[in-house]
Amino acid sequence: MHCYGDDLDRGAYSYLLGLYLGDGHILLPNEYRRTQSLQITCDDHWPGITDSVENAMRLVFPRNKPCRVRRTGCHDVKLYSNHLTCHFPQHGPGKKHERTIALEPWQQEIVDAHPWEFLRGLIHSDGCRITNWTTRMVGGVKKRYEYPRYFFTNTSTDIIGLFTATLDAVGVQWKAAARPTGATNISVARKDSVALMDAHIGPKY
Ligand SMILES: [Zn+2]
């Protein structure tokens, strides 16, 4: 079990877990640093998401202060704490897609209770909402139709499996497609499913 016990903000944790699995890195102490750190890279196009990442870190680790490190076109939101690997036991050597990523029972329980927060974290890190459009002639008049879709791309089949199992749990329909890069792309395009995603996640901001 994690070490903050009942104090853990479970909704914020579920979101941060999605962010971590999507695009987070934990660094362990070495000869130069004494403390573990969690780093989530946020694109400067979406300042609202950077704020929301930082806020989730504050809620999950109320004893530690996140900070931002500016890089070209993005910021790393960083948090130092020696309780990172107990909160995110998925940490391990090598890349996430080269090892098994499975949730601990206590994590699965939190995701089951807060599935939308988990999905939002995954979409905010490795996903997006895109609007495609087309025109069609209706009664001699050219009309524009928009098709919003959600996409999530990841190279780890385990993380794809966690994402799609959670979509199933909330009743969102999805399709998978293999990318030439070896990644899997999940798309949500059905109107009712997109509406459900919009009600809980929405476009990046
Ligand atoms: Zn701990």
mmCIF file with all atom_site columns, C-alpha atoms and ligand atoms in Angstrom:
data_model
loop_
_atom_site.group_PDB
_atom_site.id
_atom_site.type_symbol
_atom_site.label_atom_id
_atom_site.label_alt_id
_atom_site.label_comp_id
_atom_site.label_asym_id
_atom_site.label_entity_id
_atom_site.label_seq_id
_atom_site.pdbx_PDB_ins_code
_atom_site.Cartn_x
_atom_site.Cartn_y
_atom_site.Cartn_z
_atom_site.occupancy
_atom_site.B_iso_or_equiv
_atom_site.pdbx_formal_charge
_atom_site.auth_seq_id
_atom_site.auth_comp_id
_atom_site.auth_asym_id
_atom_site.auth_atom_id
_atom_site.pdbx_PDB_model_num
ATOM   1   C  CA . MET A 1 1   ? 0.000   0.000  0.000   1.00 0.00 ? 1   MET A CA 1
ATOM   2   C  CA . HIS A 1 2   ? 1.151   3.563  -0.550  1.00 0.00 ? 2   HIS A CA 1
ATOM   3   C  CA . CYS A 1 3   ? 2.477   5.468  2.423   1.00 0.00 ? 3   CYS A CA 1
ATOM   4   C  CA . TYR A 1 4   ? -0.003  8.384  2.623   1.00 0.00 ? 4   TYR A CA 1
ATOM   5   C  CA . GLY A 1 5   ? -2.830  6.026  3.523   1.00 0.00 ? 5   GLY A CA 1
ATOM   6   C  CA . ASP A 1 6   ? -6.262  7.608  3.735   1.00 0.00 ? 6   ASP A CA 1
ATOM   7   C  CA . ASP A 1 7   ? -4.832  11.085 3.133   1.00 0.00 ? 7   ASP A CA 1
ATOM   8   C  CA . LEU A 1 8   ? -4.288  10.363 -0.542  1.00 0.00 ? 8   LEU A CA 1
ATOM   9   C  CA . ASP A 1 9   ? -6.394  12.529 -2.875  1.00 0.00 ? 9   ASP A CA 1
ATOM   10  C  CA . ARG A 1 10  ? -7.582  9.616  -4.967  1.00 0.00 ? 10  ARG A CA 1
ATOM   11  C  CA . GLY A 1 11  ? -9.105  11.615 -7.843  1.00 0.00 ? 11  GLY A CA 1
ATOM   12  C  CA . ALA A 1 12  ? -5.922  13.672 -8.278  1.00 0.00 ? 12  ALA A CA 1
ATOM   13  C  CA . TYR A 1 13  ? -3.868  10.474 -7.970  1.00 0.00 ? 13  TYR A CA 1
ATOM   14  C  CA . SER A 1 14  ? -5.834  8.763  -10.743 1.00 0.00 ? 14  SER A CA 1
ATOM   15  C  CA . TYR A 1 15  ? -5.152  11.764 -13.028 1.00 0.00 ? 15  TYR A CA 1
ATOM   16  C  CA . LEU A 1 16  ? -1.453  11.887 -12.102 1.00 0.00 ? 16  LEU A CA 1
ATOM   17  C  CA . LEU A 1 17  ? -1.144  8.135  -12.699 1.00 0.00 ? 17  LEU A CA 1
ATOM   18  C  CA . GLY A 1 18  ? -2.524  8.633  -16.231 1.00 0.00 ? 18  GLY A CA 1
ATOM   19  C  CA . LEU A 1 19  ? -0.029  11.460 -16.813 1.00 0.00 ? 19  LEU A CA 1
ATOM   20  C  CA . TYR A 1 20  ? 2.845   9.392  -15.448 1.00 0.00 ? 20  TYR A CA 1
ATOM   21  C  CA . LEU A 1 21  ? 2.013   6.348  -17.571 1.00 0.00 ? 21  LEU A CA 1
ATOM   22  C  CA . GLY A 1 22  ? 1.535   8.509  -20.659 1.00 0.00 ? 22  GLY A CA 1
ATOM   23  C  CA . ASP A 1 23  ? 4.578   10.731 -20.475 1.00 0.00 ? 23  ASP A CA 1
ATOM   24  C  CA . GLY A 1 24  ? 6.188   10.800 -17.039 1.00 0.00 ? 24  GLY A CA 1
ATOM   25  C  CA . HIS A 1 25  ? 9.674   9.903  -15.902 1.00 0.00 ? 25  HIS A CA 1
ATOM   26  C  CA . ILE A 1 26  ? 10.951  9.095  -12.458 1.00 0.00 ? 26  ILE A CA 1
ATOM   27  C  CA . LEU A 1 27  ? 14.634  9.603  -11.751 1.00 0.00 ? 27  LEU A CA 1
ATOM   28  C  CA . LEU A 1 28  ? 16.207  7.767  -8.842  1.00 0.00 ? 28  LEU A CA 1
ATOM   29  C  CA . PRO A 1 29  ? 18.840  9.243  -6.530  1.00 0.00 ? 29  PRO A CA 1
ATOM   30  C  CA . ASN A 1 30  ? 22.448  8.917  -7.632  1.00 0.00 ? 30  ASN A CA 1
ATOM   31  C  CA . GLU A 1 31  ? 25.760  10.450 -6.636  1.00 0.00 ? 31  GLU A CA 1
ATOM   32  C  CA . TYR A 1 32  ? 24.555  13.905 -7.713  1.00 0.00 ? 32  TYR A CA 1
ATOM   33  C  CA . ARG A 1 33  ? 21.021  13.974 -6.285  1.00 0.00 ? 33  ARG A CA 1
ATOM   34  C  CA . ARG A 1 34  ? 19.618  12.632 -3.057  1.00 0.00 ? 34  ARG A CA 1
ATOM   35  C  CA . THR A 1 35  ? 15.926  12.640 -3.871  1.00 0.00 ? 35  THR A CA 1
ATOM   36  C  CA . GLN A 1 36  ? 13.731  10.876 -6.406  1.00 0.00 ? 36  GLN A CA 1
ATOM   37  C  CA . SER A 1 37  ? 12.085  13.160 -8.932  1.00 0.00 ? 37  SER A CA 1
ATOM   38  C  CA . LEU A 1 38  ? 9.039   12.907 -11.153 1.00 0.00 ? 38  LEU A CA 1
ATOM   39  C  CA . GLN A 1 39  ? 9.059   14.864 -14.363 1.00 0.00 ? 39  GLN A CA 1
ATOM   40  C  CA . ILE A 1 40  ? 6.171   15.452 -16.747 1.00 0.00 ? 40  ILE A CA 1
ATOM   41  C  CA . THR A 1 41  ? 6.881   17.397 -19.922 1.00 0.00 ? 41  THR A CA 1
ATOM   42  C  CA . CYS A 1 42  ? 4.127   19.852 -20.873 1.00 0.00 ? 42  CYS A CA 1
ATOM   43  C  CA . ASP A 1 43  ? 3.837   21.563 -24.243 1.00 0.00 ? 43  ASP A CA 1
ATOM   44  C  CA . ASP A 1 44  ? 3.673   25.372 -23.994 1.00 0.00 ? 44  ASP A CA 1
ATOM   45  C  CA . HIS A 1 45  ? 0.701   25.300 -26.396 1.00 0.00 ? 45  HIS A CA 1
ATOM   46  C  CA . TRP A 1 46  ? -1.447  24.101 -23.502 1.00 0.00 ? 46  TRP A CA 1
ATOM   47  C  CA . PRO A 1 47  ? -0.748  26.289 -20.455 1.00 0.00 ? 47  PRO A CA 1
ATOM   48  C  CA . GLY A 1 48  ? -3.986  25.117 -18.799 1.00 0.00 ? 48  GLY A CA 1
ATOM   49  C  CA . ILE A 1 49  ? -2.727  21.548 -18.826 1.00 0.00 ? 49  ILE A CA 1
ATOM   50  C  CA . THR A 1 50  ? 0.613   22.590 -17.347 1.00 0.00 ? 50  THR A CA 1
ATOM   51  C  CA . ASP A 1 51  ? -1.343  24.222 -14.485 1.00 0.00 ? 51  ASP A CA 1
ATOM   52  C  CA . SER A 1 52  ? -3.485  21.144 -14.062 1.00 0.00 ? 52  SER A CA 1
ATOM   53  C  CA . VAL A 1 53  ? -0.414  18.842 -13.925 1.00 0.00 ? 53  VAL A CA 1
ATOM   54  C  CA . GLU A 1 54  ? 1.189   21.056 -11.296 1.00 0.00 ? 54  GLU A CA 1
ATOM   55  C  CA . ASN A 1 55  ? -2.031  21.194 -9.294  1.00 0.00 ? 55  ASN A CA 1
ATOM   56  C  CA . ALA A 1 56  ? -2.378  17.392 -9.310  1.00 0.00 ? 56  ALA A CA 1
ATOM   57  C  CA . MET A 1 57  ? 1.201   17.075 -8.000  1.00 0.00 ? 57  MET A CA 1
ATOM   58  C  CA . ARG A 1 58  ? 0.374   19.490 -5.151  1.00 0.00 ? 58  ARG A CA 1
ATOM   59  C  CA . LEU A 1 59  ? -2.744  17.511 -4.232  1.00 0.00 ? 59  LEU A CA 1
ATOM   60  C  CA . VAL A 1 60  ? -1.048  14.100 -4.311  1.00 0.00 ? 60  VAL A CA 1
ATOM   61  C  CA . PHE A 1 61  ? 2.169   15.269 -2.597  1.00 0.00 ? 61  PHE A CA 1
ATOM   62  C  CA . PRO A 1 62  ? 1.011   18.065 -0.266  1.00 0.00 ? 62  PRO A CA 1
ATOM   63  C  CA . ARG A 1 63  ? 4.343   18.037 1.568   1.00 0.00 ? 63  ARG A CA 1
ATOM   64  C  CA . ASN A 1 64  ? 6.371   18.819 -1.561  1.00 0.00 ? 64  ASN A CA 1
ATOM   65  C  CA . LYS A 1 65  ? 6.359   21.752 -3.945  1.00 0.00 ? 65  LYS A CA 1
ATOM   66  C  CA . PRO A 1 66  ? 6.402   21.166 -7.707  1.00 0.00 ? 66  PRO A CA 1
ATOM   67  C  CA . CYS A 1 67  ? 8.549   23.402 -9.888  1.00 0.00 ? 67  CYS A CA 1
ATOM   68  C  CA . ARG A 1 68  ? 8.793   24.190 -13.583 1.00 0.00 ? 68  ARG A CA 1
ATOM   69  C  CA . VAL A 1 69  ? 11.898  23.897 -15.688 1.00 0.00 ? 69  VAL A CA 1
ATOM   70  C  CA . ARG A 1 70  ? 11.726  25.774 -18.974 1.00 0.00 ? 70  ARG A CA 1
ATOM   71  C  CA . ARG A 1 71  ? 12.874  24.038 -22.150 1.00 0.00 ? 71  ARG A CA 1
ATOM   72  C  CA . THR A 1 72  ? 12.377  24.882 -25.826 1.00 0.00 ? 72  THR A CA 1
ATOM   73  C  CA . GLY A 1 73  ? 8.619   24.970 -26.496 1.00 0.00 ? 73  GLY A CA 1
ATOM   74  C  CA . CYS A 1 74  ? 7.775   23.153 -23.297 1.00 0.00 ? 74  CYS A CA 1
ATOM   75  C  CA . HIS A 1 75  ? 8.179   23.022 -19.559 1.00 0.00 ? 75  HIS A CA 1
ATOM   76  C  CA . ASP A 1 76  ? 9.079   20.089 -17.355 1.00 0.00 ? 76  ASP A CA 1
ATOM   77  C  CA . VAL A 1 77  ? 6.887   20.089 -14.284 1.00 0.00 ? 77  VAL A CA 1
ATOM   78  C  CA . LYS A 1 78  ? 9.012   18.443 -11.593 1.00 0.00 ? 78  LYS A CA 1
ATOM   79  C  CA . LEU A 1 79  ? 8.421   17.144 -8.139  1.00 0.00 ? 79  LEU A CA 1
ATOM   80  C  CA . TYR A 1 80  ? 11.006  15.870 -5.675  1.00 0.00 ? 80  TYR A CA 1
ATOM   81  C  CA . SER A 1 81  ? 9.965   13.265 -3.120  1.00 0.00 ? 81  SER A CA 1
ATOM   82  C  CA . ASN A 1 82  ? 11.322  9.972  -1.883  1.00 0.00 ? 82  ASN A CA 1
ATOM   83  C  CA . HIS A 1 83  ? 7.809   8.525  -2.050  1.00 0.00 ? 83  HIS A CA 1
ATOM   84  C  CA . LEU A 1 84  ? 7.568   8.527  -5.835  1.00 0.00 ? 84  LEU A CA 1
ATOM   85  C  CA . THR A 1 85  ? 8.392   4.879  -6.414  1.00 0.00 ? 85  THR A CA 1
ATOM   86  C  CA . CYS A 1 86  ? 5.904   3.763  -3.749  1.00 0.00 ? 86  CYS A CA 1
ATOM   87  C  CA . HIS A 1 87  ? 3.195   5.861  -5.462  1.00 0.00 ? 87  HIS A CA 1
ATOM   88  C  CA . PHE A 1 88  ? 4.253   4.717  -8.924  1.00 0.00 ? 88  PHE A CA 1
ATOM   89  C  CA . PRO A 1 89  ? 5.633   1.181  -8.541  1.00 0.00 ? 89  PRO A CA 1
ATOM   90  C  CA . GLN A 1 90  ? 5.590   0.897  -12.352 1.00 0.00 ? 90  GLN A CA 1
ATOM   91  C  CA . HIS A 1 91  ? 8.960   2.622  -12.318 1.00 0.00 ? 91  HIS A CA 1
ATOM   92  C  CA . GLY A 1 92  ? 11.726  0.346  -13.544 1.00 0.00 ? 92  GLY A CA 1
ATOM   93  C  CA . PRO A 1 93  ? 14.842  0.338  -15.688 1.00 0.00 ? 93  PRO A CA 1
ATOM   94  C  CA . GLY A 1 94  ? 14.470  0.903  -19.419 1.00 0.00 ? 94  GLY A CA 1
ATOM   95  C  CA . LYS A 1 95  ? 11.547  2.163  -21.412 1.00 0.00 ? 95  LYS A CA 1
ATOM   96  C  CA . LYS A 1 96  ? 7.936   1.590  -20.418 1.00 0.00 ? 96  LYS A CA 1
ATOM   97  C  CA . HIS A 1 97  ? 7.141   -0.366 -23.580 1.00 0.00 ? 97  HIS A CA 1
ATOM   98  C  CA . GLU A 1 98  ? 10.043  -2.738 -22.941 1.00 0.00 ? 98  GLU A CA 1
ATOM   99  C  CA . ARG A 1 99  ? 8.720   -3.958 -19.606 1.00 0.00 ? 99  ARG A CA 1
ATOM   100 C  CA . THR A 1 100 ? 5.456   -5.121 -18.112 1.00 0.00 ? 100 THR A CA 1
ATOM   101 C  CA . ILE A 1 101 ? 3.229   -2.311 -16.860 1.00 0.00 ? 101 ILE A CA 1
ATOM   102 C  CA . ALA A 1 102 ? 0.528   -3.657 -14.544 1.00 0.00 ? 102 ALA A CA 1
ATOM   103 C  CA . LEU A 1 103 ? -1.373  -1.779 -11.864 1.00 0.00 ? 103 LEU A CA 1
ATOM   104 C  CA . GLU A 1 104 ? -1.181  -2.868 -8.226  1.00 0.00 ? 104 GLU A CA 1
ATOM   105 C  CA . PRO A 1 105 ? -4.587  -3.839 -6.774  1.00 0.00 ? 105 PRO A CA 1
ATOM   106 C  CA . TRP A 1 106 ? -4.781  -0.574 -4.746  1.00 0.00 ? 106 TRP A CA 1
ATOM   107 C  CA . GLN A 1 107 ? -4.107  1.426  -7.921  1.00 0.00 ? 107 GLN A CA 1
ATOM   108 C  CA . GLN A 1 108 ? -6.718  -0.476 -9.905  1.00 0.00 ? 108 GLN A CA 1
ATOM   109 C  CA . GLU A 1 109 ? -9.214  0.215  -7.120  1.00 0.00 ? 109 GLU A CA 1
ATOM   110 C  CA . ILE A 1 110 ? -8.530  3.962  -7.443  1.00 0.00 ? 110 ILE A CA 1
ATOM   111 C  CA . VAL A 1 111 ? -8.806  3.860  -11.247 1.00 0.00 ? 111 VAL A CA 1
ATOM   112 C  CA . ASP A 1 112 ? -12.093 1.946  -10.931 1.00 0.00 ? 112 ASP A CA 1
ATOM   113 C  CA . ALA A 1 113 ? -13.420 4.647  -8.593  1.00 0.00 ? 113 ALA A CA 1
ATOM   114 C  CA . HIS A 1 114 ? -12.031 7.547  -10.699 1.00 0.00 ? 114 HIS A CA 1
ATOM   115 C  CA . PRO A 1 115 ? -11.899 6.286  -14.316 1.00 0.00 ? 115 PRO A CA 1
ATOM   116 C  CA . TRP A 1 116 ? -12.401 9.687  -15.951 1.00 0.00 ? 116 TRP A CA 1
ATOM   117 C  CA . GLU A 1 117 ? -9.500  11.256 -14.092 1.00 0.00 ? 117 GLU A CA 1
ATOM   118 C  CA . PHE A 1 118 ? -7.262  8.400  -15.253 1.00 0.00 ? 118 PHE A CA 1
ATOM   119 C  CA . LEU A 1 119 ? -8.439  8.798  -18.866 1.00 0.00 ? 119 LEU A CA 1
ATOM   120 C  CA . ARG A 1 120 ? -7.973  12.570 -18.673 1.00 0.00 ? 120 ARG A CA 1
ATOM   121 C  CA . GLY A 1 121 ? -4.381  12.098 -17.503 1.00 0.00 ? 121 GLY A CA 1
ATOM   122 C  CA . LEU A 1 122 ? -3.628  9.732  -20.383 1.00 0.00 ? 122 LEU A CA 1
ATOM   123 C  CA . ILE A 1 123 ? -5.250  12.053 -22.964 1.00 0.00 ? 123 ILE A CA 1
ATOM   124 C  CA . HIS A 1 124 ? -3.487  15.122 -21.521 1.00 0.00 ? 124 HIS A CA 1
ATOM   125 C  CA . SER A 1 125 ? -0.111  13.424 -21.874 1.00 0.00 ? 125 SER A CA 1
ATOM   126 C  CA . ASP A 1 126 ? -0.266  11.187 -24.936 1.00 0.00 ? 126 ASP A CA 1
ATOM   127 C  CA . GLY A 1 127 ? -3.583  12.026 -26.525 1.00 0.00 ? 127 GLY A CA 1
ATOM   128 C  CA . CYS A 1 128 ? -5.481  14.789 -28.268 1.00 0.00 ? 128 CYS A CA 1
ATOM   129 C  CA . ARG A 1 129 ? -8.842  15.891 -29.589 1.00 0.00 ? 129 ARG A CA 1
ATOM   130 C  CA . ILE A 1 130 ? -8.875  16.740 -33.266 1.00 0.00 ? 130 ILE A CA 1
ATOM   131 C  CA . THR A 1 131 ? -11.659 18.138 -35.417 1.00 0.00 ? 131 THR A CA 1
ATOM   132 C  CA . ASN A 1 132 ? -11.774 16.855 -38.969 1.00 0.00 ? 132 ASN A CA 1
ATOM   133 C  CA . TRP A 1 133 ? -14.277 18.374 -41.342 1.00 0.00 ? 133 TRP A CA 1
ATOM   134 C  CA . THR A 1 134 ? -15.781 17.804 -44.736 1.00 0.00 ? 134 THR A CA 1
ATOM   135 C  CA . THR A 1 135 ? -18.396 19.457 -46.936 1.00 0.00 ? 135 THR A CA 1
ATOM   136 C  CA . ARG A 1 136 ? -21.451 17.831 -48.380 1.00 0.00 ? 136 ARG A CA 1
ATOM   137 C  CA . MET A 1 137 ? -24.166 19.133 -50.697 1.00 0.00 ? 137 MET A CA 1
ATOM   138 C  CA . VAL A 1 138 ? -27.530 19.197 -48.963 1.00 0.00 ? 138 VAL A CA 1
ATOM   139 C  CA . GLY A 1 139 ? -30.469 20.435 -51.090 1.00 0.00 ? 139 GLY A CA 1
ATOM   140 C  CA . GLY A 1 140 ? -28.063 22.235 -53.453 1.00 0.00 ? 140 GLY A CA 1
ATOM   141 C  CA . VAL A 1 141 ? -26.298 23.993 -50.567 1.00 0.00 ? 141 VAL A CA 1
ATOM   142 C  CA . LYS A 1 142 ? -22.758 23.187 -49.534 1.00 0.00 ? 142 LYS A CA 1
ATOM   143 C  CA . LYS A 1 143 ? -22.717 22.366 -45.821 1.00 0.00 ? 143 LYS A CA 1
ATOM   144 C  CA . ARG A 1 144 ? -19.757 21.921 -43.556 1.00 0.00 ? 144 ARG A CA 1
ATOM   145 C  CA . TYR A 1 145 ? -19.692 18.931 -41.214 1.00 0.00 ? 145 TYR A CA 1
ATOM   146 C  CA . GLU A 1 146 ? -17.273 18.607 -38.347 1.00 0.00 ? 146 GLU A CA 1
ATOM   147 C  CA . TYR A 1 147 ? -16.080 15.334 -36.904 1.00 0.00 ? 147 TYR A CA 1
ATOM   148 C  CA . PRO A 1 148 ? -14.330 15.663 -33.605 1.00 0.00 ? 148 PRO A CA 1
ATOM   149 C  CA . ARG A 1 149 ? -12.255 12.649 -32.560 1.00 0.00 ? 149 ARG A CA 1
ATOM   150 C  CA . TYR A 1 150 ? -10.027 11.687 -29.730 1.00 0.00 ? 150 TYR A CA 1
ATOM   151 C  CA . PHE A 1 151 ? -6.700  9.976  -30.278 1.00 0.00 ? 151 PHE A CA 1
ATOM   152 C  CA . PHE A 1 152 ? -4.321  8.252  -27.918 1.00 0.00 ? 152 PHE A CA 1
ATOM   153 C  CA . THR A 1 153 ? -0.988  6.880  -29.077 1.00 0.00 ? 153 THR A CA 1
ATOM   154 C  CA . ASN A 1 154 ? 1.417   4.779  -27.086 1.00 0.00 ? 154 ASN A CA 1
ATOM   155 C  CA . THR A 1 155 ? 4.107   2.179  -27.737 1.00 0.00 ? 155 THR A CA 1
ATOM   156 C  CA . SER A 1 156 ? 3.396   0.086  -24.634 1.00 0.00 ? 156 SER A CA 1
ATOM   157 C  CA . THR A 1 157 ? 0.739   -2.553 -25.285 1.00 0.00 ? 157 THR A CA 1
ATOM   158 C  CA . ASP A 1 158 ? 0.166   -2.704 -21.512 1.00 0.00 ? 158 ASP A CA 1
ATOM   159 C  CA . ILE A 1 159 ? -0.593  1.037  -21.316 1.00 0.00 ? 159 ILE A CA 1
ATOM   160 C  CA . ILE A 1 160 ? -2.854  0.747  -24.387 1.00 0.00 ? 160 ILE A CA 1
ATOM   161 C  CA . GLY A 1 161 ? -4.604  -2.122 -22.570 1.00 0.00 ? 161 GLY A CA 1
ATOM   162 C  CA . LEU A 1 162 ? -5.142  -0.005 -19.432 1.00 0.00 ? 162 LEU A CA 1
ATOM   163 C  CA . PHE A 1 163 ? -6.492  2.865  -21.540 1.00 0.00 ? 163 PHE A CA 1
ATOM   164 C  CA . THR A 1 164 ? -8.937  0.702  -23.530 1.00 0.00 ? 164 THR A CA 1
ATOM   165 C  CA . ALA A 1 165 ? -10.102 -1.286 -20.473 1.00 0.00 ? 165 ALA A CA 1
ATOM   166 C  CA . THR A 1 166 ? -10.955 2.023  -18.784 1.00 0.00 ? 166 THR A CA 1
ATOM   167 C  CA . LEU A 1 167 ? -12.758 3.254  -21.924 1.00 0.00 ? 167 LEU A CA 1
ATOM   168 C  CA . ASP A 1 168 ? -14.781 0.007  -21.845 1.00 0.00 ? 168 ASP A CA 1
ATOM   169 C  CA . ALA A 1 169 ? -15.597 0.576  -18.176 1.00 0.00 ? 169 ALA A CA 1
ATOM   170 C  CA . VAL A 1 170 ? -17.118 4.007  -18.875 1.00 0.00 ? 170 VAL A CA 1
ATOM   171 C  CA . GLY A 1 171 ? -18.890 2.855  -22.063 1.00 0.00 ? 171 GLY A CA 1
ATOM   172 C  CA . VAL A 1 172 ? -16.760 4.630  -24.684 1.00 0.00 ? 172 VAL A CA 1
ATOM   173 C  CA . GLN A 1 173 ? -16.307 2.788  -27.985 1.00 0.00 ? 173 GLN A CA 1
ATOM   174 C  CA . TRP A 1 174 ? -12.887 2.816  -29.633 1.00 0.00 ? 174 TRP A CA 1
ATOM   175 C  CA . LYS A 1 175 ? -10.843 1.423  -32.522 1.00 0.00 ? 175 LYS A CA 1
ATOM   176 C  CA . ALA A 1 176 ? -7.203  0.433  -32.586 1.00 0.00 ? 176 ALA A CA 1
ATOM   177 C  CA . ALA A 1 177 ? -4.765  0.899  -35.465 1.00 0.00 ? 177 ALA A CA 1
ATOM   178 C  CA . ALA A 1 178 ? -1.096  -0.057 -35.648 1.00 0.00 ? 178 ALA A CA 1
ATOM   179 C  CA . ARG A 1 179 ? 1.337   2.699  -36.585 1.00 0.00 ? 179 ARG A CA 1
ATOM   180 C  CA . PRO A 1 180 ? 4.412   2.016  -38.751 1.00 0.00 ? 180 PRO A CA 1
ATOM   181 C  CA . THR A 1 181 ? 6.527   3.214  -35.792 1.00 0.00 ? 181 THR A CA 1
ATOM   182 C  CA . GLY A 1 182 ? 5.340   0.262  -33.702 1.00 0.00 ? 182 GLY A CA 1
ATOM   183 C  CA . ALA A 1 183 ? 2.997   2.415  -31.635 1.00 0.00 ? 183 ALA A CA 1
ATOM   184 C  CA . THR A 1 184 ? -0.716  1.730  -31.351 1.00 0.00 ? 184 THR A CA 1
ATOM   185 C  CA . ASN A 1 185 ? -3.220  4.453  -32.062 1.00 0.00 ? 185 ASN A CA 1
ATOM   186 C  CA . ILE A 1 186 ? -6.607  4.352  -30.372 1.00 0.00 ? 186 ILE A CA 1
ATOM   187 C  CA . SER A 1 187 ? -9.348  6.508  -31.851 1.00 0.00 ? 187 SER A CA 1
ATOM   188 C  CA . VAL A 1 188 ? -12.733 7.433  -30.452 1.00 0.00 ? 188 VAL A CA 1
ATOM   189 C  CA . ALA A 1 189 ? -14.931 8.661  -33.283 1.00 0.00 ? 189 ALA A CA 1
ATOM   190 C  CA . ARG A 1 190 ? -18.515 7.552  -32.643 1.00 0.00 ? 190 ARG A CA 1
ATOM   191 C  CA . LYS A 1 191 ? -20.733 10.527 -31.953 1.00 0.00 ? 191 LYS A CA 1
ATOM   192 C  CA . ASP A 1 192 ? -22.105 9.348  -28.592 1.00 0.00 ? 192 ASP A CA 1
ATOM   193 C  CA . SER A 1 193 ? -18.660 8.261  -27.399 1.00 0.00 ? 193 SER A CA 1
ATOM   194 C  CA . VAL A 1 194 ? -17.104 11.597 -28.406 1.00 0.00 ? 194 VAL A CA 1
ATOM   195 C  CA . ALA A 1 195 ? -19.925 13.387 -26.559 1.00 0.00 ? 195 ALA A CA 1
ATOM   196 C  CA . LEU A 1 196 ? -19.125 11.359 -23.446 1.00 0.00 ? 196 LEU A CA 1
ATOM   197 C  CA . MET A 1 197 ? -15.417 12.195 -23.754 1.00 0.00 ? 197 MET A CA 1
ATOM   198 C  CA . ASP A 1 198 ? -16.309 15.894 -24.272 1.00 0.00 ? 198 ASP A CA 1
ATOM   199 C  CA . ALA A 1 199 ? -18.426 15.922 -21.127 1.00 0.00 ? 199 ALA A CA 1
ATOM   200 C  CA . HIS A 1 200 ? -15.515 14.615 -19.022 1.00 0.00 ? 200 HIS A CA 1
ATOM   201 C  CA . ILE A 1 201 ? -12.302 15.618 -20.833 1.00 0.00 ? 201 ILE A CA 1
ATOM   202 C  CA . GLY A 1 202 ? -12.744 18.074 -23.721 1.00 0.00 ? 202 GLY A CA 1
ATOM   203 C  CA . PRO A 1 203 ? -10.081 19.705 -25.906 1.00 0.00 ? 203 PRO A CA 1
ATOM   204 C  CA . LYS A 1 204 ? -6.643  20.546 -24.548 1.00 0.00 ? 204 LYS A CA 1
ATOM   205 C  CA . TYR A 1 205 ? -6.407  24.086 -23.206 1.00 0.00 ? 205 TYR A CA 1
HETATM 206 ZN ZN . ZN  B 2 .   ? 6.492   6.060  0.439   1.00 0.00 ? 1   ZN  B ZN 1
#
